[in-house]
Coordinates of C-alpha atoms in Angstrom, one line a residue:
Chain A
X1 CA -36.2 31.0 7.4
X2 CA -38.4 28.4 9.2
X3 CA -37.9 27.5 12.8
X4 CA -39.7 24.4 14.3
X5 CA -39.9 23.1 17.8
X6 CA -38.6 19.4 17.9
X7 CA -39.4 17.8 21.4
X8 CA -37.3 14.7 20.8
X9 CA -34.2 14.3 18.5
X10 CA -35.2 11.0 18.0
X11 CA -38.0 12.1 15.9
X12 CA -35.6 13.6 13.5
X13 CA -33.2 10.7 13.5
X14 CA -36.1 8.4 12.8
X15 CA -37.5 10.5 10.0
X16 CA -34.1 11.1 8.2
X17 CA -33.2 7.5 8.7
X18 CA -36.1 6.5 6.5
X19 CA -34.4 8.0 3.3
X20 CA -30.9 7.9 4.3
X21 CA -27.9 6.3 6.5
X22 CA -28.0 8.6 9.6
X23 CA -24.5 9.3 11.2
X24 CA -24.4 11.2 14.7
X25 CA -22.1 12.2 17.4
X26 CA -22.1 9.7 20.3
X27 CA -22.2 12.3 23.1
X28 CA -19.7 14.9 22.0
X29 CA -17.1 13.1 20.9
X30 CA -17.2 10.4 18.1
X31 CA -19.1 10.0 15.0
X32 CA -21.1 6.8 14.7
X33 CA -23.8 5.2 12.4
X34 CA -27.1 5.9 14.5
X35 CA -29.8 3.4 15.3
X36 CA -32.7 5.3 14.1
X37 CA -34.9 3.5 16.6
X38 CA -32.5 4.1 19.5
X39 CA -30.4 7.1 18.6
X40 CA -27.5 7.8 21.1
X41 CA -28.0 11.2 23.1
X42 CA -26.7 14.3 21.2
X43 CA -24.5 16.7 22.9
X44 CA -22.9 20.0 21.7
X45 CA -19.1 20.4 22.0
X46 CA -16.1 19.4 19.9
X47 CA -16.1 15.9 18.4
X48 CA -12.5 14.3 18.4
X49 CA -12.6 14.0 14.7
X50 CA -14.3 16.6 12.6
X51 CA -16.7 15.4 9.7
X52 CA -13.9 15.8 7.3
X53 CA -13.5 12.3 6.6
X54 CA -16.9 11.9 5.5
X55 CA -16.1 13.6 2.1
X56 CA -12.3 13.8 2.0
X57 CA -11.6 10.1 2.8
X58 CA -8.6 9.2 5.0
X59 CA -7.9 6.9 2.3
X60 CA -9.5 5.8 -0.7
X61 CA -9.0 4.2 -4.3
X62 CA -8.5 6.4 -7.3
X63 CA -8.6 3.9 -10.2
X64 CA -7.8 0.1 -10.8
X65 CA -5.5 -0.8 -13.7
X66 CA -5.9 -4.5 -15.1
X67 CA -2.9 -4.4 -17.8
X68 CA -5.1 -2.8 -20.2
X69 CA -7.6 -0.1 -18.9
X70 CA -7.7 2.4 -16.1
X71 CA -11.1 2.2 -14.2
X72 CA -11.7 5.0 -12.2
X73 CA -13.2 4.0 -8.8
X74 CA -15.5 6.9 -7.8
X75 CA -17.4 6.4 -4.5
X76 CA -21.2 5.7 -4.7
X77 CA -22.3 6.5 -1.1
X78 CA -26.1 6.1 -0.4
X79 CA -27.8 9.3 0.8
X80 CA -26.6 10.3 4.2
X81 CA -27.1 12.6 7.0
X82 CA -24.7 13.9 9.5
X83 CA -26.5 15.2 12.8
X84 CA -24.6 17.4 15.0
X85 CA -21.7 19.0 12.9
X86 CA -20.6 21.8 15.0
X87 CA -20.7 25.4 13.6
X88 CA -17.0 25.5 13.2
X89 CA -16.8 22.2 11.3
X90 CA -19.8 23.3 8.9
X91 CA -17.6 26.4 8.1
X92 CA -14.6 23.8 7.5
X93 CA -17.0 21.8 5.2
X94 CA -17.8 24.9 3.2
X95 CA -14.2 26.0 2.8
X96 CA -13.5 22.5 1.6
X97 CA -16.4 22.7 -0.8
X98 CA -14.5 25.2 -2.4
X99 CA -11.3 23.8 -2.3
X100 CA -12.5 20.4 -3.7
X101 CA -15.2 22.0 -6.0
X102 CA -13.7 19.9 -9.1
X103 CA -12.5 16.9 -7.2
X104 CA -14.9 14.0 -8.3
X105 CA -14.1 11.8 -5.3
X106 CA -15.0 14.5 -2.9
X107 CA -18.2 15.8 -4.6
X108 CA -19.5 12.4 -5.1
X109 CA -19.7 11.9 -1.4
X110 CA -20.6 15.6 -0.6
X111 CA -23.5 15.4 -3.1
X112 CA -24.9 12.8 -1.1
X113 CA -24.9 14.4 2.3
X114 CA -27.4 16.5 4.4
X115 CA -25.9 18.5 6.9
X116 CA -27.4 19.1 10.2
X117 CA -25.6 21.6 12.3
X118 CA -25.5 21.8 16.2
X119 CA -24.9 24.9 17.9
X120 CA -22.6 25.2 21.1
X121 CA -24.1 26.9 24.1
X122 CA -20.6 27.0 25.9
X123 CA -17.2 27.4 24.6
X124 CA -15.2 24.1 24.0
X125 CA -11.9 23.9 25.5
X126 CA -9.2 25.7 23.1
X127 CA -12.0 27.0 21.0
X128 CA -12.2 30.6 19.5
X129 CA -14.7 30.1 16.7
X130 CA -15.9 33.9 17.0
X131 CA -12.3 35.2 16.4
X132 CA -12.4 33.5 13.0
X133 CA -16.3 34.2 12.3
X134 CA -16.9 30.3 12.5
X135 CA -19.4 30.1 15.4
X136 CA -20.9 29.6 17.8
X137 CA -23.8 30.5 15.7
X138 CA -23.9 28.4 12.5
X139 CA -22.9 30.5 9.6
X140 CA -25.4 31.1 6.7
X141 CA -24.8 28.9 3.7
X142 CA -23.0 26.0 5.4
X143 CA -25.9 23.8 6.6
X144 CA -29.2 22.4 5.6
X145 CA -30.6 22.3 9.1
X146 CA -29.5 23.5 12.5
X147 CA -30.2 22.1 15.8
X148 CA -30.0 24.6 19.1
X149 CA -30.8 23.1 22.5
X150 CA -33.7 25.0 24.2
X151 CA -34.9 23.7 27.6
X152 CA -35.7 20.0 27.2
X153 CA -36.2 20.0 23.6
X154 CA -34.7 21.7 20.3
X155 CA -35.0 24.5 18.0
X156 CA -34.7 23.1 14.5
X157 CA -34.1 25.8 11.8
X158 CA -34.3 25.0 8.1
X159 CA -31.2 26.5 6.3
X160 CA -31.5 25.1 2.9
X161 CA -34.1 23.7 0.2
X162 CA -32.6 20.4 0.6
X163 CA -33.3 20.8 4.3
X164 CA -36.6 21.8 3.7
X165 CA -37.4 18.8 1.5
X166 CA -35.7 16.6 4.2
X167 CA -38.5 17.3 6.5
X168 CA -41.3 16.5 4.4
X169 CA -43.6 14.2 6.1
X170 CA -42.6 14.8 9.6
X171 CA -45.1 16.7 11.6
X172 CA -43.6 19.6 13.3
X173 CA -44.9 22.6 15.0
X174 CA -43.6 26.1 14.4
X175 CA -41.3 27.2 17.3
X176 CA -42.6 30.0 19.2
X177 CA -40.8 33.4 19.2
X178 CA -39.8 32.8 22.8
X179 CA -37.4 29.7 21.8
X180 CA -35.7 32.0 18.9
X181 CA -35.1 34.6 21.4
X182 CA -33.7 32.0 23.9
X183 CA -31.4 30.8 21.1
X184 CA -30.1 34.3 20.5
X185 CA -29.6 34.9 24.2
X186 CA -27.8 31.4 24.6
X187 CA -25.5 32.2 21.7
X188 CA -24.9 35.9 22.9
X189 CA -24.3 34.4 26.5
X190 CA -21.8 31.6 24.9
X191 CA -20.0 34.1 22.9
X192 CA -19.3 36.1 26.0
X193 CA -17.7 33.2 27.9
X194 CA -14.8 32.7 25.4
X195 CA -11.5 33.7 26.8
X196 CA -9.5 36.5 25.7
X197 CA -8.1 36.2 22.1
X198 CA -5.9 39.1 21.8
X199 CA -2.8 36.8 21.3
X200 CA -4.5 35.2 18.1
X201 CA -5.2 38.7 16.6
X202 CA -1.7 39.9 17.3
X203 CA -0.4 36.7 16.1
X204 CA -2.2 36.8 12.8
X205 CA -1.1 40.3 12.4
X206 CA 2.4 39.7 13.1
X207 CA 2.3 36.7 10.6
X208 CA 0.9 38.7 7.9
X209 CA 3.3 41.7 8.6
X210 CA 6.4 39.1 8.2
X211 CA 7.7 40.5 11.5
X212 CA 8.2 36.8 13.0
X213 CA 11.9 36.0 12.6
X214 CA 13.1 32.8 11.1
X215 CA 14.6 31.6 14.6
X216 CA 11.2 32.0 16.1
X217 CA 9.8 29.4 13.6
X218 CA 13.0 27.3 13.8
X219 CA 12.6 26.9 17.5
X220 CA 8.9 25.6 16.9
X221 CA 10.4 23.5 14.3
X222 CA 12.5 21.8 16.9
X223 CA 9.1 21.1 18.8
X224 CA 7.7 19.5 15.9
X225 CA 7.5 15.8 15.9
X226 CA 6.0 15.5 12.4
X227 CA 3.4 13.3 14.0
X228 CA 0.8 15.0 11.6
X229 CA -1.9 15.3 14.7
X230 CA -2.6 18.6 13.7
X231 CA -3.0 18.3 10.2
X232 CA -5.0 14.9 10.6
X233 CA -7.5 16.6 13.1
X234 CA -7.6 20.1 11.4
X235 CA -11.2 20.2 9.5
X236 CA -9.6 22.4 6.8
X237 CA -6.3 20.4 5.9
X238 CA -6.4 18.9 2.7
X239 CA -3.1 17.6 1.5
X240 CA -2.9 13.9 0.0
X241 CA -0.4 11.7 -1.4
X242 CA -0.8 8.8 -3.9
X243 CA 0.6 5.4 -4.1
X244 CA 0.3 2.1 -6.1
X245 CA -0.5 -1.2 -4.7
X246 CA -0.5 -4.4 -6.6
X247 CA -2.6 -7.4 -5.9
X248 CA -3.9 -10.3 -8.2
X249 CA -2.8 -8.7 -11.4
X250 CA -4.7 -5.6 -10.6
X251 CA -3.0 -2.5 -9.6
X252 CA -4.8 0.1 -7.5
X253 CA -3.7 3.8 -7.0
X254 CA -4.9 4.8 -3.6
X255 CA -5.0 8.3 -2.0
X256 CA -4.2 9.2 1.7
X257 CA -4.0 12.1 3.9
X258 CA -0.6 13.4 3.7
X259 CA 0.8 16.3 5.9
X260 CA 2.9 19.3 5.0
X261 CA 5.0 18.9 8.2
X262 CA 6.5 15.7 7.1
X263 CA 10.1 16.5 6.0
X264 CA 9.6 14.5 2.8
X265 CA 6.6 16.2 1.8
X266 CA 8.2 18.4 -0.9
X267 CA 11.1 16.3 -1.4
X268 CA 12.0 15.4 -5.0
X269 CA 13.6 12.2 -6.7
X270 CA 16.8 14.3 -7.0
X271 CA 16.7 14.9 -3.3
X272 CA 16.1 18.8 -3.8
X273 CA 13.6 19.8 -1.0
X274 CA 12.4 23.1 -1.0
X275 CA 11.2 22.8 2.5
X276 CA 13.8 21.0 4.3
X277 CA 13.9 23.1 7.1
X278 CA 11.3 22.2 10.0
X279 CA 10.8 25.8 10.8
X280 CA 10.0 26.6 7.5
X281 CA 7.3 23.7 7.4
X282 CA 5.8 25.0 10.8
X283 CA 5.6 28.4 9.1
X284 CA 4.0 26.9 6.1
X285 CA 1.1 25.5 8.3
X286 CA 0.2 28.7 9.8
X287 CA 0.7 30.6 6.7
X288 CA -2.1 28.3 5.2
X289 CA -4.4 29.0 7.8
X290 CA -3.9 32.5 8.5
X291 CA -2.5 34.5 5.6
X292 CA -4.1 37.3 3.8
X293 CA -2.8 35.8 0.6
X294 CA -5.1 32.5 0.9
X295 CA -7.9 34.9 2.5
X296 CA -8.1 36.8 -0.9
X297 CA -8.7 33.5 -2.7
X298 CA -11.3 31.7 -0.2
X299 CA -12.9 34.8 1.6
X300 CA -11.9 33.8 4.8
X301 CA -9.0 32.4 6.7
X302 CA -8.3 28.6 6.7
X303 CA -8.8 28.3 10.5
X304 CA -12.3 27.9 11.8
X305 CA -11.1 28.1 15.4
X306 CA -12.0 24.7 16.7
X307 CA -8.8 24.2 18.8
X308 CA -8.1 20.4 17.8
X309 CA -4.4 21.5 17.1
X310 CA -4.0 22.9 20.6
X311 CA -5.6 19.7 21.9
X312 CA -3.7 17.1 20.0
X313 CA 0.1 18.7 19.7
X314 CA 2.7 16.8 22.0
X315 CA 5.1 19.4 21.1
X316 CA 2.9 22.3 22.4
X317 CA 2.7 24.1 19.1
X318 CA -1.0 24.0 18.4
X319 CA -2.8 27.4 18.0
X320 CA -2.6 29.1 21.1
X321 CA 1.0 28.2 21.9
X322 CA 2.2 29.3 18.4
X323 CA 0.1 32.5 18.6
X324 CA 1.5 33.7 22.0
X325 CA 4.8 33.0 20.7
X326 CA 4.7 34.8 17.4
X327 CA 2.7 37.6 18.9
X328 CA 5.5 38.1 21.5
X329 CA 8.4 37.7 18.9
X330 CA 9.0 40.8 16.7
Chain B
X1 CA -14.5 17.8 -12.7
X2 CA -10.6 17.0 -12.8
X3 CA -10.2 13.2 -12.9
X4 CA -6.9 11.9 -11.3
X5 CA -7.5 8.6 -13.6
X6 CA -5.2 8.6 -16.7
X7 CA -5.8 8.0 -20.3
X8 CA -4.0 4.8 -21.7
X9 CA -0.9 5.4 -23.3
X10 CA 1.8 3.4 -24.9
X11 CA 5.5 3.5 -24.8
X12 CA 6.3 3.7 -28.7
X13 CA 10.2 4.2 -28.8
X14 CA 13.1 5.3 -26.8
X15 CA 16.9 6.3 -27.3
X16 CA 19.3 7.1 -24.5
X17 CA 21.0 10.5 -24.2
X18 CA 23.6 11.5 -21.7
X19 CA 24.2 9.9 -18.4
X20 CA 21.1 8.0 -17.3
X21 CA 19.0 10.1 -19.4
X22 CA 16.6 8.6 -22.1
X23 CA 14.2 10.0 -24.6
X24 CA 10.9 8.2 -24.6
X25 CA 8.2 8.5 -27.2
X26 CA 4.5 8.0 -26.1
X27 CA 1.1 8.0 -27.7
X28 CA -2.4 8.0 -26.3
X29 CA -4.5 4.8 -27.4
X30 CA -7.9 4.4 -28.1
X31 CA -8.3 7.8 -30.3
X32 CA -8.1 9.7 -27.2
X33 CA -7.0 13.4 -27.6
X34 CA -5.7 15.9 -25.6
X35 CA -6.2 19.9 -26.0
X36 CA -3.0 20.9 -27.8
X37 CA -0.4 21.9 -25.2
X38 CA 1.8 24.9 -25.1
X39 CA 5.8 24.7 -25.2
X40 CA 6.7 24.5 -21.6
X41 CA 3.4 22.6 -20.1
X42 CA 3.8 19.3 -18.6
X43 CA 2.0 15.9 -18.4
X44 CA 1.7 13.4 -15.6
X45 CA 3.0 9.9 -16.7
X46 CA 1.9 6.9 -14.8
X47 CA 3.9 3.6 -14.8
X48 CA 1.3 1.3 -13.3
X49 CA 2.7 -0.3 -10.0
X50 CA 5.3 2.3 -9.6
X51 CA 3.6 5.9 -9.5
X52 CA 2.8 9.1 -11.4
X53 CA 5.3 11.9 -12.1
X54 CA 5.3 15.2 -14.0
X55 CA 7.4 15.4 -17.1
X56 CA 7.9 17.9 -19.6
X57 CA 7.4 17.6 -23.4
X58 CA 10.4 18.0 -25.5
X59 CA 8.3 17.2 -28.5
X60 CA 4.6 18.4 -28.1
X61 CA 2.0 15.8 -29.1
X62 CA 1.4 15.8 -33.1
X63 CA -2.0 15.1 -34.7
X64 CA -1.7 11.4 -33.9
X65 CA -1.1 12.1 -30.1
X66 CA 2.6 11.0 -30.4
X67 CA 5.0 13.0 -28.3
X68 CA 8.6 12.7 -26.7
X69 CA 9.9 13.2 -23.1
X70 CA 13.3 13.3 -21.8
X71 CA 13.6 11.4 -18.5
X72 CA 16.7 11.2 -16.2
X73 CA 16.7 7.9 -14.1
X74 CA 16.5 9.3 -10.7
X75 CA 13.9 7.7 -8.4
X76 CA 11.4 4.8 -8.3
X77 CA 9.1 5.8 -11.0
X78 CA 11.7 6.7 -13.5
X79 CA 13.7 3.4 -12.6
X80 CA 10.6 1.6 -13.3
X81 CA 10.0 3.3 -16.8
X82 CA 13.9 2.6 -17.6
X83 CA 13.1 -1.2 -17.5
X84 CA 10.2 -0.9 -19.9
X85 CA 10.2 -1.8 -23.5
X86 CA 8.0 -0.5 -26.5
X87 CA 4.5 -1.8 -26.5
X88 CA 4.6 -1.2 -22.7
X89 CA 0.9 0.1 -21.4
X90 CA 1.1 3.4 -19.5
X91 CA -1.0 6.2 -18.1
X92 CA -0.8 9.6 -19.2
X93 CA -2.9 13.0 -18.0
X94 CA -2.5 16.4 -19.6
X95 CA -1.5 18.9 -20.4
X96 CA -1.1 20.8 -17.3
X97 CA 0.0 24.2 -16.1
X98 CA 1.0 27.6 -17.7
X99 CA 3.5 27.3 -20.4
X100 CA 6.1 29.8 -21.9
X101 CA 4.8 33.1 -23.3
X102 CA 4.7 33.5 -26.8
X103 CA 7.2 36.1 -27.3
X104 CA 6.4 39.4 -29.5
X105 CA 8.5 40.8 -31.9
X106 CA 9.3 43.6 -29.4
X107 CA 11.0 41.0 -27.1
X108 CA 13.8 40.1 -29.2
X109 CA 16.6 39.0 -28.9
X110 CA 16.0 36.0 -27.1
X111 CA 18.2 34.3 -24.6
X112 CA 17.7 30.6 -23.3
X113 CA 19.6 29.6 -20.6
X114 CA 19.3 25.8 -19.1
X115 CA 21.0 23.7 -16.7
X116 CA 21.6 20.0 -17.1
X117 CA 17.9 18.3 -17.9
X118 CA 16.6 21.9 -17.6
X119 CA 17.0 22.0 -21.3
X120 CA 14.1 19.7 -21.7
X121 CA 11.3 22.3 -21.1
X122 CA 13.1 24.7 -23.3
X123 CA 13.3 22.4 -26.6
X124 CA 9.6 23.3 -27.5
X125 CA 10.1 26.9 -27.0
X126 CA 13.4 27.1 -28.9
X127 CA 11.9 25.4 -31.8
X128 CA 8.7 27.8 -31.7
X129 CA 11.4 30.8 -31.6
X130 CA 13.4 29.4 -34.3
X131 CA 10.2 28.8 -36.5
X132 CA 8.8 32.4 -35.6
X133 CA 12.2 33.9 -36.7
X134 CA 11.9 37.1 -34.7
X135 CA 15.4 37.6 -34.4
X136 CA 18.7 36.4 -32.8
X137 CA 18.5 33.6 -30.3
X138 CA 21.1 32.6 -27.8
X139 CA 21.3 29.4 -25.6
X140 CA 23.7 29.1 -22.5
X141 CA 23.8 25.5 -21.8
X142 CA 25.4 24.2 -18.5
X143 CA 26.2 20.6 -17.7
X144 CA 28.1 19.2 -14.9
X145 CA 30.3 17.3 -17.3
X146 CA 30.4 16.5 -21.0
X147 CA 29.0 13.4 -20.5
X148 CA 26.1 14.8 -18.5
X149 CA 25.1 16.8 -21.4
X150 CA 21.5 15.9 -23.0
X151 CA 19.7 16.8 -26.1
X152 CA 22.8 16.1 -28.4
X153 CA 20.4 15.9 -31.4
X154 CA 18.6 19.1 -30.8
X155 CA 21.9 20.9 -30.2
X156 CA 23.5 19.7 -33.4
X157 CA 20.2 20.7 -35.2
X158 CA 20.2 24.5 -33.9
X159 CA 24.1 24.7 -34.7
X160 CA 23.5 27.3 -37.2
X161 CA 20.3 28.8 -36.1
X162 CA 21.3 30.1 -32.7
X163 CA 24.4 31.2 -31.1
X164 CA 24.9 28.1 -28.6
X165 CA 27.4 28.6 -25.5
X166 CA 28.0 25.3 -23.7
X167 CA 29.5 25.8 -20.3
X168 CA 31.0 22.6 -18.7
X169 CA 31.4 22.8 -15.0
X170 CA 33.9 20.2 -14.7
X171 CA 36.0 19.1 -17.7
X172 CA 39.3 17.5 -18.1
X173 CA 42.1 20.0 -17.8
X174 CA 39.8 22.8 -16.5
X175 CA 40.5 23.6 -12.5
X176 CA 37.9 26.1 -11.8
X177 CA 34.3 25.0 -11.7
X178 CA 32.1 27.2 -14.2
X179 CA 28.3 27.5 -14.3
X180 CA 26.1 29.5 -16.6
X181 CA 26.3 32.2 -13.8
X182 CA 30.1 32.6 -14.3
X183 CA 29.8 32.5 -18.1
X184 CA 27.0 35.1 -18.3
X185 CA 29.1 38.2 -18.9
X186 CA 31.6 36.6 -21.4
X187 CA 28.6 35.1 -23.3
X188 CA 26.6 38.3 -23.5
X189 CA 29.9 40.4 -24.5
X190 CA 30.6 37.7 -27.4
X191 CA 27.0 37.5 -28.6
X192 CA 26.9 41.3 -28.8
X193 CA 23.2 41.5 -27.6
X194 CA 21.3 42.3 -24.4
X195 CA 18.3 40.0 -24.4
X196 CA 14.7 41.2 -24.8
X197 CA 13.3 38.1 -23.2
X198 CA 15.0 35.4 -21.3
X199 CA 13.8 32.0 -20.6
X200 CA 15.5 29.8 -18.2
X201 CA 15.2 26.3 -16.5
X202 CA 17.7 24.6 -14.3
X203 CA 18.7 24.5 -10.6
X204 CA 16.6 27.1 -8.8
X205 CA 19.5 28.6 -7.1
X206 CA 21.3 29.1 -10.3
X207 CA 18.1 30.7 -11.8
X208 CA 17.5 33.1 -8.7
X209 CA 21.0 34.1 -9.1
X210 CA 20.9 34.6 -12.9
X211 CA 17.7 36.5 -12.8
X212 CA 19.4 38.9 -10.3
X213 CA 22.6 39.3 -12.4
X214 CA 20.6 39.9 -15.5
X215 CA 18.5 42.7 -13.4
X216 CA 21.7 44.3 -12.3
X217 CA 22.6 44.6 -16.1
X218 CA 19.3 46.5 -16.6
X219 CA 17.6 43.9 -18.1
X220 CA 13.7 44.4 -17.1
X221 CA 12.4 42.0 -14.7
X222 CA 9.4 41.4 -16.5
X223 CA 11.1 40.0 -19.5
X224 CA 12.6 37.1 -17.5
X225 CA 10.9 33.7 -17.5
X226 CA 11.6 30.5 -15.3
X227 CA 10.4 26.9 -15.1
X228 CA 10.3 25.1 -11.8
X229 CA 10.4 21.8 -10.7
X230 CA 8.3 20.5 -8.0
X231 CA 7.0 17.1 -6.6
X232 CA 3.6 16.8 -7.9
X233 CA 0.9 14.1 -7.1
X234 CA -2.2 15.7 -8.9
X235 CA -1.4 18.2 -11.2
X236 CA -4.8 19.6 -10.3
X237 CA -3.9 22.0 -7.4
X238 CA -5.3 19.9 -4.6
X239 CA -2.6 17.4 -3.3
X240 CA -0.6 20.4 -1.8
X241 CA 2.9 19.1 -2.5
X242 CA 4.0 21.5 -5.0
X243 CA 3.1 24.8 -2.8
X244 CA 4.9 27.9 -3.3
X245 CA 3.5 30.5 -1.1
X246 CA -0.3 30.5 -1.7
X247 CA 0.2 29.2 -5.5
X248 CA 0.6 25.6 -6.5
X249 CA 3.4 25.2 -9.0
X250 CA 1.3 22.7 -11.2
X251 CA -1.4 25.5 -11.9
X252 CA 0.3 28.7 -11.6
X253 CA 3.6 27.4 -13.1
X254 CA 5.8 25.6 -14.0
X255 CA 6.6 28.8 -15.9
X256 CA 6.7 32.0 -13.9
X257 CA 7.6 35.5 -14.7
X258 CA 10.6 36.9 -12.2
X259 CA 8.4 39.5 -10.7
X260 CA 5.5 37.2 -9.7
X261 CA 8.1 34.5 -8.6
X262 CA 10.3 36.9 -6.6
X263 CA 7.3 37.8 -4.4
X264 CA 6.2 34.1 -4.0
X265 CA 9.6 33.0 -3.0
X266 CA 9.6 35.6 -0.3
X267 CA 9.2 33.6 3.1
X268 CA 10.7 34.3 6.8
X269 CA 12.6 31.0 6.9
X270 CA 14.6 29.8 3.9
X271 CA 16.2 26.3 3.2
X272 CA 19.2 25.2 5.2
X273 CA 20.4 23.2 2.0
X274 CA 23.4 24.8 0.4
X275 CA 22.3 26.8 -2.6
X276 CA 22.6 24.2 -5.8
X277 CA 24.3 26.7 -8.3
X278 CA 25.7 23.7 -10.5
X279 CA 23.8 21.8 -12.9

């Protein structure tokens, strides 16, 4: 692996901006298109939204129908770079890459993207990436380049062939050994600072052992407002619905993010609803994230430990609240 | 890549059959071809402007890519379909899912059990069985009322080829409700065979109860096959709507062997809806 010293992040932003659109987090919070000549400062930490929407669009058109023919409306994005994807979100993208491997709309966007990771040096609020093998160090095979803040500058690590090619023409100096050692020390220090995660380990075990009783799930079902905050912000949630719209002799089918926590998610036209119980839907969400059944198919759990569900849930049934509850009820 | 964009299809013909049910013939236009479907597989029909729904084949596509499907008018998409006339342009994708297994000669006699429109996915399997002529075939067909029965032409055609037992839940002069579950012991006694393979489709609670009843009689669980109905938006295993545990019915189903399905149906919270045993 090649490591470079990067004095100014703007050097990288300007260089990548010559051949691609560059998106960067503004501070730690929001994704915005970066002005390559004057990029915003970059801080580690959890963005409000993950990078999910860059590939699995919140809503998009599938096709247009003119009365005789269907025309597939695949996205044709210009090449783009995402600078500052946290390690947990990189793992989530790798997870969705597997899930949407045959989805032409997802892949049309994904194949145009260069992922520049950003490793955290302090735990974020509610985050628990080490518990689910998703951080704070960027996991192998999830990025093209990785940034790590060292002193006043950055350690830039090349993690893919695409990443190596993207740096061609940029005059960088190889990072000294001390920078790499400092990265390791900072990551180890960060990992030590994460709060105790025993409730998550116990909760996952209870979920898989099937020892959580129905009334516990149903109590949490009462707390679920079906607001879809968790499923929208979860970087691995992937459910969608489709709907036809008519305008000016053209019918368009669009797809949009859906949520397994909506009571009508599985309801059929006959009104038969296999998941009409709110507790069953809450169980479904957590089963999808932490079941060993899915782990066999995907090689890992469907949760990357970002903690967004805990931060957003108005009903207090995010990750920590749920795991504390189910680890105590058996 | 699996496209969510349909092929162009045409509504060729239709005829009514039972309450709010209609047979539709479709064909693919523009020399498009599908891989040959298996009995029990399904396709996605787009009614542009209304949406897309999964439908089973009652007659598999022929070499000219013409096929039939039975549709009950139930929601917005089927209602829009019922307003269309031959020549209407539609969209179709398929075939999808796992169909019924092809029975071997050691899996006879064969029992088919259908409730209401659940007979539709069994039609092409019944035709295949009769063509294979492996041994006796019986069909228990349950319906809410005489008027709710569907596939009259097919049942007439099968009259002398298989043992047909019709169970009407509510008919004039009949006081007790009667479902295929109630009728099972009498039917098997009258038929005089124990099934070597059972294929069924109908309300899920009815199928679950029937499977358990058959197993209590000593029928091997691995010889029982069921076809499920689920809401579907993609048929490619990505929209999430048809989940059943860690599987998607559009890809792992719609037909399941009982041992697999029994495992998939295990979950700590069960539905609060009263079990629908009727057809």
